[in-house]
Coordinates of C-alpha atoms and ligand atoms in Angstrom, one line a residue:
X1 CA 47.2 -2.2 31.8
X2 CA 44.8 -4.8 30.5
X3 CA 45.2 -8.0 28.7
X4 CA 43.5 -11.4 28.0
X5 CA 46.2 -12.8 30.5
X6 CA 45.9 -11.8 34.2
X7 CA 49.7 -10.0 34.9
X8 CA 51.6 -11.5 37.7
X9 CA 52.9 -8.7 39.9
X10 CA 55.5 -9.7 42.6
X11 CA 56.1 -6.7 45.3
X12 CA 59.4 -7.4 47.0
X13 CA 59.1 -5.6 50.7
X14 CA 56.0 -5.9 52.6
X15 CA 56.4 -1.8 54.4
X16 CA 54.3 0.5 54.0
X17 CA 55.3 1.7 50.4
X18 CA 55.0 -2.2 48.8
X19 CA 52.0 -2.6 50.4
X20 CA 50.4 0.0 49.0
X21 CA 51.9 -1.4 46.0
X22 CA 50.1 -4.5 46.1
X23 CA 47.0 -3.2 46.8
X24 CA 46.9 -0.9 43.9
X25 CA 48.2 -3.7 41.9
X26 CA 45.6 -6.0 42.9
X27 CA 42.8 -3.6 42.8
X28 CA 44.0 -3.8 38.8
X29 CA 42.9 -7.3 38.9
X30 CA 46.9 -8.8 38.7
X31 CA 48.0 -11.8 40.1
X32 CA 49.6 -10.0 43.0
X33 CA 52.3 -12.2 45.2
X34 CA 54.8 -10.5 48.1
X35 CA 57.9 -11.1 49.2
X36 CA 59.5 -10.0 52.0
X37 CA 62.6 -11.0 54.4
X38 CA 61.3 -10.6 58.0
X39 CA 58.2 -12.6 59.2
X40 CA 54.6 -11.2 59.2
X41 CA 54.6 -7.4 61.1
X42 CA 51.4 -8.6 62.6
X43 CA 53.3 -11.5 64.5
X44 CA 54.1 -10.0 67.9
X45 CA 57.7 -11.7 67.2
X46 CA 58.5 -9.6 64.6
X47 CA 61.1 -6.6 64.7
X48 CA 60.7 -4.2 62.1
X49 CA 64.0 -3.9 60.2
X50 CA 66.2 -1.0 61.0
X51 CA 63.9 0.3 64.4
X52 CA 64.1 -0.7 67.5
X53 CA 60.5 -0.5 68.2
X54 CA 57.5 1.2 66.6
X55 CA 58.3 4.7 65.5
X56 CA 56.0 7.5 65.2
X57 CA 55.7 9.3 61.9
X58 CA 53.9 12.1 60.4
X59 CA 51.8 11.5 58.2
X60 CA 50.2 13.8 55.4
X61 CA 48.6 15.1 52.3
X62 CA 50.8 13.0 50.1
X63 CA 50.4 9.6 52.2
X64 CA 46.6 10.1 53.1
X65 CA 46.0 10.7 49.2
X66 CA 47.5 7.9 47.6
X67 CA 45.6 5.5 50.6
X68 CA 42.7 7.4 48.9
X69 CA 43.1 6.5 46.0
X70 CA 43.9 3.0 46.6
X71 CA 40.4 2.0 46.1
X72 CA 40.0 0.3 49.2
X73 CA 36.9 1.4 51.4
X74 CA 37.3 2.2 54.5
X75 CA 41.4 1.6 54.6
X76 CA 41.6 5.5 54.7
X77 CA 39.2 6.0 57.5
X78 CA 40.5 2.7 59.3
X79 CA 44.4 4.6 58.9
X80 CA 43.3 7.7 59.7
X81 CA 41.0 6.8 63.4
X82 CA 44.7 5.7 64.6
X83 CA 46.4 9.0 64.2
X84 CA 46.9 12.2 66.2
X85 CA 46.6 15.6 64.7
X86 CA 49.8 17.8 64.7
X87 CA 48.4 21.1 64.4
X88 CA 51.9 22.9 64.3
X89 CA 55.4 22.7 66.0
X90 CA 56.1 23.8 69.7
X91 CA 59.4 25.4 70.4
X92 CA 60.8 24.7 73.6
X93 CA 63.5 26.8 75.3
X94 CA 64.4 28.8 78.6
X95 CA 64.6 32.9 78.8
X96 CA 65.5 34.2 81.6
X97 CA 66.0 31.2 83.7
X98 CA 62.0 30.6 83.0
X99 CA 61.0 27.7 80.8
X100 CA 58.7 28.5 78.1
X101 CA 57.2 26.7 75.0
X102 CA 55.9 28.7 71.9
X103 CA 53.8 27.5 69.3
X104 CA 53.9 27.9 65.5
X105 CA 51.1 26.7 63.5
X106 CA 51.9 24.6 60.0
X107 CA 49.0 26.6 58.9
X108 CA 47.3 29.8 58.4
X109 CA 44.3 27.8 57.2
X110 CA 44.2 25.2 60.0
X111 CA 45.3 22.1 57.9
X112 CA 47.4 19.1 60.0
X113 CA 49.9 16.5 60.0
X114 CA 49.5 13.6 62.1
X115 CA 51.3 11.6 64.3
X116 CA 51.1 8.0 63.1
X117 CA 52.7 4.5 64.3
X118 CA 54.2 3.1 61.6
X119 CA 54.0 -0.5 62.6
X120 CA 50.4 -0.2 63.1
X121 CA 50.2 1.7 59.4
X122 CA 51.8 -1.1 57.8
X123 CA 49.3 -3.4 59.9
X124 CA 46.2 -1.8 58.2
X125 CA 47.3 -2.0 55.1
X126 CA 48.4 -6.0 55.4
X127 CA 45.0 -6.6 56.4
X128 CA 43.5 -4.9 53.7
X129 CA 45.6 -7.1 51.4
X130 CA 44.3 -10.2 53.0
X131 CA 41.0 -9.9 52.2
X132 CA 42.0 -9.5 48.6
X133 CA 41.3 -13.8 46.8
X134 CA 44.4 -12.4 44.3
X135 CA 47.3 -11.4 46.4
X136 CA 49.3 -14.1 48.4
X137 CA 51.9 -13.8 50.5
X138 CA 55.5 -15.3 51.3
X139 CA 57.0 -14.2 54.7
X140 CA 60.7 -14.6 55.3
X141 CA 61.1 -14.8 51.5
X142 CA 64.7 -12.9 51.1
X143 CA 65.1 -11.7 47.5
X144 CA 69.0 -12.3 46.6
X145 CA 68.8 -12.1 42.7
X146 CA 67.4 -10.9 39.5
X147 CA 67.2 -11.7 35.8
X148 CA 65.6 -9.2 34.5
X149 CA 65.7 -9.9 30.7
X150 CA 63.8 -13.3 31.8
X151 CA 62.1 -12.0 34.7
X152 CA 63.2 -14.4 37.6
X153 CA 63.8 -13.9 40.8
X154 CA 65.6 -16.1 43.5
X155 CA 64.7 -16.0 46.9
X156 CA 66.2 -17.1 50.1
X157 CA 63.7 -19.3 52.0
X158 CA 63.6 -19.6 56.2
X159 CA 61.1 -21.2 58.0
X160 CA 61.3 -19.0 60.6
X161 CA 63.0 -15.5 61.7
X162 CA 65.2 -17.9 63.8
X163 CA 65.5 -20.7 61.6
X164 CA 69.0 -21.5 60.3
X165 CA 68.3 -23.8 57.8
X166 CA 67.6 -22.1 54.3
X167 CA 66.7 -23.0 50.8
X168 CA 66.6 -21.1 47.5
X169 CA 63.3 -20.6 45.5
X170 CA 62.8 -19.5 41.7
X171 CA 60.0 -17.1 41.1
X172 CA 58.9 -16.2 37.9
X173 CA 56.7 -12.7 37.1
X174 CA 55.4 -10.1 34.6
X175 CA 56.2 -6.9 36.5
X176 CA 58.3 -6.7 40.0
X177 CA 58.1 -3.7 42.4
X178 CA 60.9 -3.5 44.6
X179 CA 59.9 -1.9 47.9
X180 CA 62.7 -3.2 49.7
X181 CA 63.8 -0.3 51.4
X182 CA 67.4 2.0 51.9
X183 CA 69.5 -0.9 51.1
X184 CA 67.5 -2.8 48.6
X185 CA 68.7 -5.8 46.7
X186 CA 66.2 -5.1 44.1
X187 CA 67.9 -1.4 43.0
X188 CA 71.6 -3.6 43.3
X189 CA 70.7 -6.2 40.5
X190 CA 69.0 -3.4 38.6
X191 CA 72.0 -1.6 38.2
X192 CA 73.4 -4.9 36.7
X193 CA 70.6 -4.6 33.6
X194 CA 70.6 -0.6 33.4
X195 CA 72.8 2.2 33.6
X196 CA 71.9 3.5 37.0
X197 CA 73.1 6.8 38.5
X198 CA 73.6 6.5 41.8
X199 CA 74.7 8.9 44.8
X200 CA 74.6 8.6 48.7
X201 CA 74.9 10.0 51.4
X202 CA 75.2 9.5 55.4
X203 CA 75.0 12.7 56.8
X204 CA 77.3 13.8 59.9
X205 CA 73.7 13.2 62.3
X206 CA 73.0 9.9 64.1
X207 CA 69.5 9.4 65.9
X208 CA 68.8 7.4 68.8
X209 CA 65.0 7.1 70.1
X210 CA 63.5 7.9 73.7
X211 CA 60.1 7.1 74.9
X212 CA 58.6 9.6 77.5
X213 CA 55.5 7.9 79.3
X214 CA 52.2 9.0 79.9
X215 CA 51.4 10.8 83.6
X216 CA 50.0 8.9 86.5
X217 CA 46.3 9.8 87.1
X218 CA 47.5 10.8 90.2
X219 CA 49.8 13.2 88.6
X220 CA 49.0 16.8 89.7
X221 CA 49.0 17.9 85.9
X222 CA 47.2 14.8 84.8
X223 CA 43.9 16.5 83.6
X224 CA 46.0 19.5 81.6
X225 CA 46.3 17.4 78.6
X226 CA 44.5 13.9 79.6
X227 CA 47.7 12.1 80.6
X228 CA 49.7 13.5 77.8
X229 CA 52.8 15.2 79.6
X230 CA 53.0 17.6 77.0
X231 CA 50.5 18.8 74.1
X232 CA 49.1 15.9 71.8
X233 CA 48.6 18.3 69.1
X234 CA 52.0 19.1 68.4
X235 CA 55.4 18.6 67.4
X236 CA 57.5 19.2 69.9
X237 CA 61.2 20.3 68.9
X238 CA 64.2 21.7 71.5
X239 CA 66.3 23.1 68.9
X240 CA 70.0 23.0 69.6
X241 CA 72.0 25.0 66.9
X242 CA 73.5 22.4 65.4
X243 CA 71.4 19.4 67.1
X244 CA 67.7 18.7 68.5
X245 CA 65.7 16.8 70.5
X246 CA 62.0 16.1 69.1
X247 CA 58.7 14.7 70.7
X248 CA 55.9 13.2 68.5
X249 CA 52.5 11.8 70.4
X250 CA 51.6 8.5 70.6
X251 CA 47.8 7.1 70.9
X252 CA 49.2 5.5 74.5
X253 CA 49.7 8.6 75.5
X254 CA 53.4 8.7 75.3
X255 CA 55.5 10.4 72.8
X256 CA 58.6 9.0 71.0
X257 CA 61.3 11.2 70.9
X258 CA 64.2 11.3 68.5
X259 CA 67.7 13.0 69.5
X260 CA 69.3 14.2 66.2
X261 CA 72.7 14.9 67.5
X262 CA 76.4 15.2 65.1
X263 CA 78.4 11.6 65.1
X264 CA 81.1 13.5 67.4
X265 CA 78.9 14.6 69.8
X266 CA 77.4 11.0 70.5
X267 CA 80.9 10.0 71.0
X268 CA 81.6 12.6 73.7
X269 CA 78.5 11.3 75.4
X270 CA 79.4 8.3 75.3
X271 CA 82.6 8.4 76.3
X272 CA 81.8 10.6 79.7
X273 CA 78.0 8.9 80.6
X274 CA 77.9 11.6 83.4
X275 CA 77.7 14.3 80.8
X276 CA 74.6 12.8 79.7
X277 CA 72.1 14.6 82.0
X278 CA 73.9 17.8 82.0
X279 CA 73.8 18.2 78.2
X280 CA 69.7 17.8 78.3
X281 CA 69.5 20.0 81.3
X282 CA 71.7 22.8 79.4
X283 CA 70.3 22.3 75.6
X284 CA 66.6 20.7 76.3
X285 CA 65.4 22.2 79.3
X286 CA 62.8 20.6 80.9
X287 CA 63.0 17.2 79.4
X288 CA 64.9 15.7 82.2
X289 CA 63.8 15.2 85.3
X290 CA 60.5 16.9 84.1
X291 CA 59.7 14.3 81.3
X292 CA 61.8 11.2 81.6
X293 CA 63.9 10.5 84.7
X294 CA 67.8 10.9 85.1
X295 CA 68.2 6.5 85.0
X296 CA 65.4 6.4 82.5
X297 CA 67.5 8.7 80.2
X298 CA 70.5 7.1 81.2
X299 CA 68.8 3.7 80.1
X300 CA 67.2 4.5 77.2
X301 CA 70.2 6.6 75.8
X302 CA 72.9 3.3 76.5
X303 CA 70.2 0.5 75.4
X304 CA 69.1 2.4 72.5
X305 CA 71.3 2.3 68.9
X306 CA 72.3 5.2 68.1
X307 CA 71.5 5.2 63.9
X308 CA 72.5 6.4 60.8
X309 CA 70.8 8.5 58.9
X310 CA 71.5 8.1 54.8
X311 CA 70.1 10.1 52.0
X312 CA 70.1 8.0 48.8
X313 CA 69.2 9.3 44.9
X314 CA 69.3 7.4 41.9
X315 CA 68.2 7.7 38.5
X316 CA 66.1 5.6 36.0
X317 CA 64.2 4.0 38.9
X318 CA 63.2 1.0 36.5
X319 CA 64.2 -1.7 33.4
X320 CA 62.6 -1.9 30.2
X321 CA 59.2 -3.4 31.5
X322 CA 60.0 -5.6 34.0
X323 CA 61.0 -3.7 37.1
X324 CA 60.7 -0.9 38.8
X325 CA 62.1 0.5 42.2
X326 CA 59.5 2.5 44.6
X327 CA 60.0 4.8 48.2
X328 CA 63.1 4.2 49.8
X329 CA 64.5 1.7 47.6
X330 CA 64.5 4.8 44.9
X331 CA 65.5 7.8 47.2
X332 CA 65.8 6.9 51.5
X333 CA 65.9 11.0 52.4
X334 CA 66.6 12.1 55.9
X335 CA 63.4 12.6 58.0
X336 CA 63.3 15.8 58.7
X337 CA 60.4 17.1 56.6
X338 CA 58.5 14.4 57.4
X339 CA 58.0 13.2 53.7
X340 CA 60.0 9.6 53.2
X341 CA 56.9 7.5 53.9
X342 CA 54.8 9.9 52.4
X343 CA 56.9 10.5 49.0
X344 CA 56.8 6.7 48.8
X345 CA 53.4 6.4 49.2
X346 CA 53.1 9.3 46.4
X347 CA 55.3 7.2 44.2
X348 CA 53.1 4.2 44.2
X349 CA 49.8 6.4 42.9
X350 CA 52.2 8.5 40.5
X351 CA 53.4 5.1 39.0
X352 CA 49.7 3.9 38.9
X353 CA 48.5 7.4 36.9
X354 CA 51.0 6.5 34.7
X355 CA 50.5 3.0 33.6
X356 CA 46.6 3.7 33.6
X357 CA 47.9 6.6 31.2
X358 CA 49.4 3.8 29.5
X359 CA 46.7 0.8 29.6
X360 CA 45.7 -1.2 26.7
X361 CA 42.7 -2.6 25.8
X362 CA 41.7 -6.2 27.5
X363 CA 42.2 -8.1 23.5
X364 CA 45.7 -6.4 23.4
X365 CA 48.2 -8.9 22.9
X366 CA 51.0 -9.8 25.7
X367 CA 53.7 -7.9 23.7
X368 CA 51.3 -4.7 23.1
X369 CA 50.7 -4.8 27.2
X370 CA 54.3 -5.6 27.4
X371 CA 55.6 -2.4 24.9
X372 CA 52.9 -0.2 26.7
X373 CA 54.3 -0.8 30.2
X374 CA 57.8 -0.2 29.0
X375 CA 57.0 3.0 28.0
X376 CA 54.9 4.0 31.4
X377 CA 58.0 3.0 33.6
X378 CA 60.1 4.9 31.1
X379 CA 57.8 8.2 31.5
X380 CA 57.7 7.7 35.1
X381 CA 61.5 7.3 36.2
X382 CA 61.5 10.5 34.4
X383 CA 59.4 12.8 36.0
X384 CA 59.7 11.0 39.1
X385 CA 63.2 11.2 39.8
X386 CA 62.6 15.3 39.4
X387 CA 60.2 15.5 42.3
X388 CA 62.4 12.9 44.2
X389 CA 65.7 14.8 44.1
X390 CA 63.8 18.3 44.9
X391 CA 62.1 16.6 48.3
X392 CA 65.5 14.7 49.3
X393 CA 67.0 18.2 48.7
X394 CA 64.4 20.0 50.9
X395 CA 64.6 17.4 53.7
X396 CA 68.3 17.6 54.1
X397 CA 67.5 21.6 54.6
X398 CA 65.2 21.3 56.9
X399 CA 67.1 19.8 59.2
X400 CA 68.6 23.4 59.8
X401 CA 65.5 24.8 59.6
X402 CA 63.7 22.7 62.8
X403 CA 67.4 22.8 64.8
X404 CA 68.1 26.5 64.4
X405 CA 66.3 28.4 62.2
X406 CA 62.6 27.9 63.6
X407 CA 64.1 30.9 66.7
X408 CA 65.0 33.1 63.4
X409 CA 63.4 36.7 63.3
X410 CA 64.0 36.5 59.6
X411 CA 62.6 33.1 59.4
X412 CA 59.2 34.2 61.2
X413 CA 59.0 37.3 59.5
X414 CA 59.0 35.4 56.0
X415 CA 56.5 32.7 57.6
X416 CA 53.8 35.4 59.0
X417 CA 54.4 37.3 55.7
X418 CA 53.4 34.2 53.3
X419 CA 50.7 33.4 56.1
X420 CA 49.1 36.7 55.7
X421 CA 48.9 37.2 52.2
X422 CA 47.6 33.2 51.2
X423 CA 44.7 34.3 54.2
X424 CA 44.1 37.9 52.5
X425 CA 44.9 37.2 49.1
X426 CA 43.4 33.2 48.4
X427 CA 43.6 33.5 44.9
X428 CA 47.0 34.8 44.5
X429 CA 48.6 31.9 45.2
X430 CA 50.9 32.7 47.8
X431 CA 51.7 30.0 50.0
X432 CA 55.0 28.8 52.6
X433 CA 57.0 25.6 51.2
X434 CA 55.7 23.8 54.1
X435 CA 52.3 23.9 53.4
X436 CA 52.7 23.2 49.8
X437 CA 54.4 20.1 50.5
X438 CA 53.0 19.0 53.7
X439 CA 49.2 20.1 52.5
X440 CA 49.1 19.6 48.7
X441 CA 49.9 16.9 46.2
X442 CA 51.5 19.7 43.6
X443 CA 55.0 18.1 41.6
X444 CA 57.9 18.4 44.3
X445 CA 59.8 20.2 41.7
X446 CA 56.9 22.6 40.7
X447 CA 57.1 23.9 44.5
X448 CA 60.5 24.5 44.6
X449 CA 59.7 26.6 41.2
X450 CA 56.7 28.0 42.8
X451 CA 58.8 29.1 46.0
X452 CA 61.7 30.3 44.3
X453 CA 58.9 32.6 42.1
X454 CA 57.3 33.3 45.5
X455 CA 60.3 34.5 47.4
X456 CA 61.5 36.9 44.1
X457 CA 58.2 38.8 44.6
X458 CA 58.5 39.3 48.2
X459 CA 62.2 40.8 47.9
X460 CA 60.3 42.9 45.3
X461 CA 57.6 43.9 47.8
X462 CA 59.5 44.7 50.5
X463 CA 62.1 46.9 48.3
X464 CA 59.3 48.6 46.9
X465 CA 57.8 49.4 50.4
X466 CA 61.4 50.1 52.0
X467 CA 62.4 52.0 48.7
X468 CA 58.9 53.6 48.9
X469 CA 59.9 54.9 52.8
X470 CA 63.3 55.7 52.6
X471 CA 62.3 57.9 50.0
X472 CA 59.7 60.2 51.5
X473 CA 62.1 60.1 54.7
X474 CA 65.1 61.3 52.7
X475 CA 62.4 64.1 50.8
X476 CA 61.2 65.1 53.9
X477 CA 64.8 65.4 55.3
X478 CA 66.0 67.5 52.6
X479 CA 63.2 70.3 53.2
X480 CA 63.7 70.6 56.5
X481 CA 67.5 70.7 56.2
X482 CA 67.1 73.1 53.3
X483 CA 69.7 72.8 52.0
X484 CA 72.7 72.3 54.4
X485 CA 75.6 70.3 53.9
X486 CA 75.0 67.5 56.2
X487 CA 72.4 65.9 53.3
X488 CA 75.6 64.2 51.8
X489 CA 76.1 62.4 55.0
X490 CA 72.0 61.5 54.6
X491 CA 72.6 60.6 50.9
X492 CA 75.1 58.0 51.9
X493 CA 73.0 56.8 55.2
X494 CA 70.5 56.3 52.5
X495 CA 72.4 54.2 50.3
X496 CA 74.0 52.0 52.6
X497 CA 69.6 51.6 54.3
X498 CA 69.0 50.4 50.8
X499 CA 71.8 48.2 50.2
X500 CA 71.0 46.4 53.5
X501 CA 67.3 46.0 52.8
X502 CA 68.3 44.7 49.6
X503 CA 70.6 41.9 51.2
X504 CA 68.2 41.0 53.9
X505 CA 65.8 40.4 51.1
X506 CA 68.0 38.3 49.3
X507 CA 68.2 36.2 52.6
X508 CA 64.6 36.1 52.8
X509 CA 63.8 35.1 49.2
X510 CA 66.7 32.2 49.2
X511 CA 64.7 30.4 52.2
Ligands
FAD601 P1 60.9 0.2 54.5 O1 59.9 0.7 55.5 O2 62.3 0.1 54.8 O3 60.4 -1.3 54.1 C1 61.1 -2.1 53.3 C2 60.7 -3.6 53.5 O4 61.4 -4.4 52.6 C3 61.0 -4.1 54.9 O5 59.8 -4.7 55.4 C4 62.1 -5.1 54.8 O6 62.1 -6.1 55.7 C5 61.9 -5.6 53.3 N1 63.1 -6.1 52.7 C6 64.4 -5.5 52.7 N2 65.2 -6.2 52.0 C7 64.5 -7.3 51.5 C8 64.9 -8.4 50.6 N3 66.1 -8.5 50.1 N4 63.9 -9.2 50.2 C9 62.6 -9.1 50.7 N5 62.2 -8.1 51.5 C10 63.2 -7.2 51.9 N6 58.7 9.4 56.8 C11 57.6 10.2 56.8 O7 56.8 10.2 55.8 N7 57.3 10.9 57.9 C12 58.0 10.9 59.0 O8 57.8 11.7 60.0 C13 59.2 10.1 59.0 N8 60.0 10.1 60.1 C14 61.1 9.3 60.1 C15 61.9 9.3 61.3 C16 63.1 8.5 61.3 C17 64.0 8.5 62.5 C18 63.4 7.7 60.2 C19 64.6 6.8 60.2 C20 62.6 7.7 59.0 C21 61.4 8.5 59.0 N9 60.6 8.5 57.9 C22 59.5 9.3 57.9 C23 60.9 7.7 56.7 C24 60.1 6.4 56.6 O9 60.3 5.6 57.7 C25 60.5 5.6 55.4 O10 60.5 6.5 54.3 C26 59.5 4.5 55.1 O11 59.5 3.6 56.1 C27 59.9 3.8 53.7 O12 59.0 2.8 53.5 P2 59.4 1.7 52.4 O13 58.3 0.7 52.4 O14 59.9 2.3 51.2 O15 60.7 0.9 53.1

């Protein structure tokens, strides 16, 4: 979007997905200035909103791409050197009174997520914006309103996190990004200027974090996986049924462990703290004592909050050519396909596509930049919102997926099925959902279409194989009964065979 005036471009939010923002923004040679409430992430001082401490995140296709594309040398690299790679999930579980651990790989063809910190994510990329002459920025800058007709803002000014006093600044801009996260001012006064859709959700899960630390190098099992007390290169999950308990590694050598566990459930716990240890030792065996001490469990569960998890969709994401809303400010999912950060992150290089799509030429008047922009946003809340819904869809699906359905025969058979064919078959395109989304930067929605196609010609495989057996059972039955009476019996063994087949494979194509 060119134009003989540079465009001023104010990101409200400094996380990950406005920082990206305004480094995209900026590498389009705009004015770029940020906003955001707390102080500088980089300040030791700081809490990030809404954590307790740094959590871990997995970080993918979608993420690492739209870092690539950011135009910034050696960000990527810089992002990427601070990661762990997550080569699959391991299960853990107890058979027969015997602990074991099973791994499942993400993928046939060896791709990975990784394990990130997301403070020190967001770090990287604030230090890739300071070393850009045309971005500024404004820490404990609160944004509490909007005109969006004259494009203003107001912002609530502190000195310091701790500082009482306040004043209110007027900001004035071409274009605003708000990045502001789940409950973002920036989406409220937008729904003041257009008429926004809007649904959430809180889902009947709260989450509280644990920290498990690295061995002692005087631990006997120090040297199994360098001071890790489990595998680095996985994602650990003790599925529950209808609740789990997850592990994700950290570059300390600790993991940060999430317990996803129904609102009723918490309040059992915490009503009775002596059923605390009990519930780990029956539903996540060998976490405690194994991984984290009885007190240190205790602790962590009483001092930790336990959190709320919401899902949030909402629908056009922007106004005229002012303003748009990006990540979690547009559509906060639950976590559990790994995707919010990364969907937001997607959002920012979609947007960009689309308003280079768009640009004018550098003599093009305001207005003409103006009118041009106005129609981008306009395309983009569009197809956007499409790919947001499908992924906030998936996510809340998943979640029954990692608690339960990763010990499903039906579920592994569907999994080693796809697995096989994309290895054997490359160019028939036959690949599992996760992979497509965790491995690929195809449309959201065009997976869901691609895996709904996907699992309609697996039913049909497997009827025409089952079809194809029962068949030359039942022919071979009927010579060698010649005849008798009992084939009606057969007949009817036959029919109910086929009807079951048929329903399993409907089970199999709906996942
Ligand atoms: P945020 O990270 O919320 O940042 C918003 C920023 O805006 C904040 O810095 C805030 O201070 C600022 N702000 C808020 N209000 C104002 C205001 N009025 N004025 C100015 N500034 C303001 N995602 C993944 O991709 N992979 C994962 O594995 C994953 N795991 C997760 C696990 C858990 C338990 C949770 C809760 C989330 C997980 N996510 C994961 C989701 C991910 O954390 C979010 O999607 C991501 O942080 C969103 O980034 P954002 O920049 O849009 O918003």
């Amino acid at each position: 979007m060119a134009s003989g005036r540079r465009q001023k471009t104010i990101v409200v939010g400094a996380g990950p997905v406005g920082a990206l923002a305004a480094l995209y923004a900026a590498g389009r040679g705009n004015d770029v200035e940020v906003y955001e409430l707390r102080g500088d992430l980089r300040d030791s001082s700081t809490v990030p909103l809404n954590f307790t401490k740094s959590i871990n995140l997995a970080l993918s296709e979608r993420g690492i791409n739209s870092m690539r594309k950011a135009n910034a040398p050696g960000l990527l690299d810089a992002v990427l050197n601070d990661t762990i790679p997550m080569h699959g999930r391991m299960i853990h579980g107890k058979k027969h009174g015997k602990l074991f651990e099973e791994a499942q790989l993400y993928d046939a063809q060896g791709r990975f997520i990784r394990a990130a910190d997301r403070a020190g994510l967001n770090k990287r990329l604030l230090d890739e914006l300071n070393s850009m002459p045309n971005v500024k920025f404004f820490f404990h800058h609160k944004l509490v309103g909007a005109d969006f007709k004259r494009n203003l803002a107001w912002f609530e000014v502190r000195s310091s996190s701790n500082s009482k006093e306040t004043k209110e600044i007027e900001v004035s801009f071409d274009f605003l990004i708000g990045a502001d996260g789940a409950h973002s001012a920036v989406r409220y006064h937008l729904m003041k200027y257009t008429r926004m859709s809007y649904h959430q959700e809180y889902i009947d899960t709260l989450w509280c974090e644990f920290h498990i630390p690295p061995l002692a190098p005087s631990d006997p099992n120090y040297s199994k996986y360098d001071g890790f007390a489990l595998s680095p290169n996985h994602l650990h999950i003790w599925p529950g049924g209808s609740f789990m308990f997850i592990a994700i590694p950290s570059l300390d050598k600790s993991f940060t462990c999430t317990l996803f566990l129904p609102e009723s459930r918490f309040s059992e716990l915490d009503a009775d703290h002596g059923a605390l240890v009990p519930f780990f030792e029956k539903n996540f065996p060998g976490v405690v004592p194994d991984l984290i001490s009885d007190s240190n469990l205790r602790t962590q569960y009483r001092e930790n909050p336990h959190l709320p998890l919401i899902s949030i969709k909402c629908s056009p994401y922007h106004y005229s050519s002012s303003a748009v809303i990006l990540g979690d400010a547009a559509h906060a999912m639950v976590p559990f396909y790994g995707q919010g950060m990364n969907a937001g992150l997607e959002d920012v290089r979609v947007l960009y596509d689309v308003l280079d799509e768009h640009s004018v030429s550098s003599r093009a008047s305001p207005e003409e930049v103006t009118v041009a922009r106005g129609e981008a946003l306009a395309a983009y809340s569009k197809t956007r919102h499409e790919d947001a819904a499908t992924i906030n869809d998936l996510a809340l699906r998943n979640y029954e997926e990692m608690r339960d359905k990763v010990r499903s025969p039906v579920y592994l058979f569907r999994k080693m099925i796809e697995e096989k064919l994309s290895v054997w078959f490359p160019g028939v395109g036959i690949k599992t959902q996760y992979s497509r989304i965790s491995f690929g930067n195809e449309r959201y929605s065009d997976v869901r279409r691609a895996v709904s196609w996907q699992g309609k010609v697996l039913l049909g495989m497997i009827n025409v194989v089952a079809i194809g057996g029962i068949a030359s059972v039942a022919l071979s039955m009927r010579i060698w009964l010649g005849g008798h009476p009992v084939r009606t019996s057969v007949g009817r063994d036959i029919k109910w065979l086929g009807a079951w087949i048929a329903s399993t494979g409907d089970a199999i194509g709906r996942r």
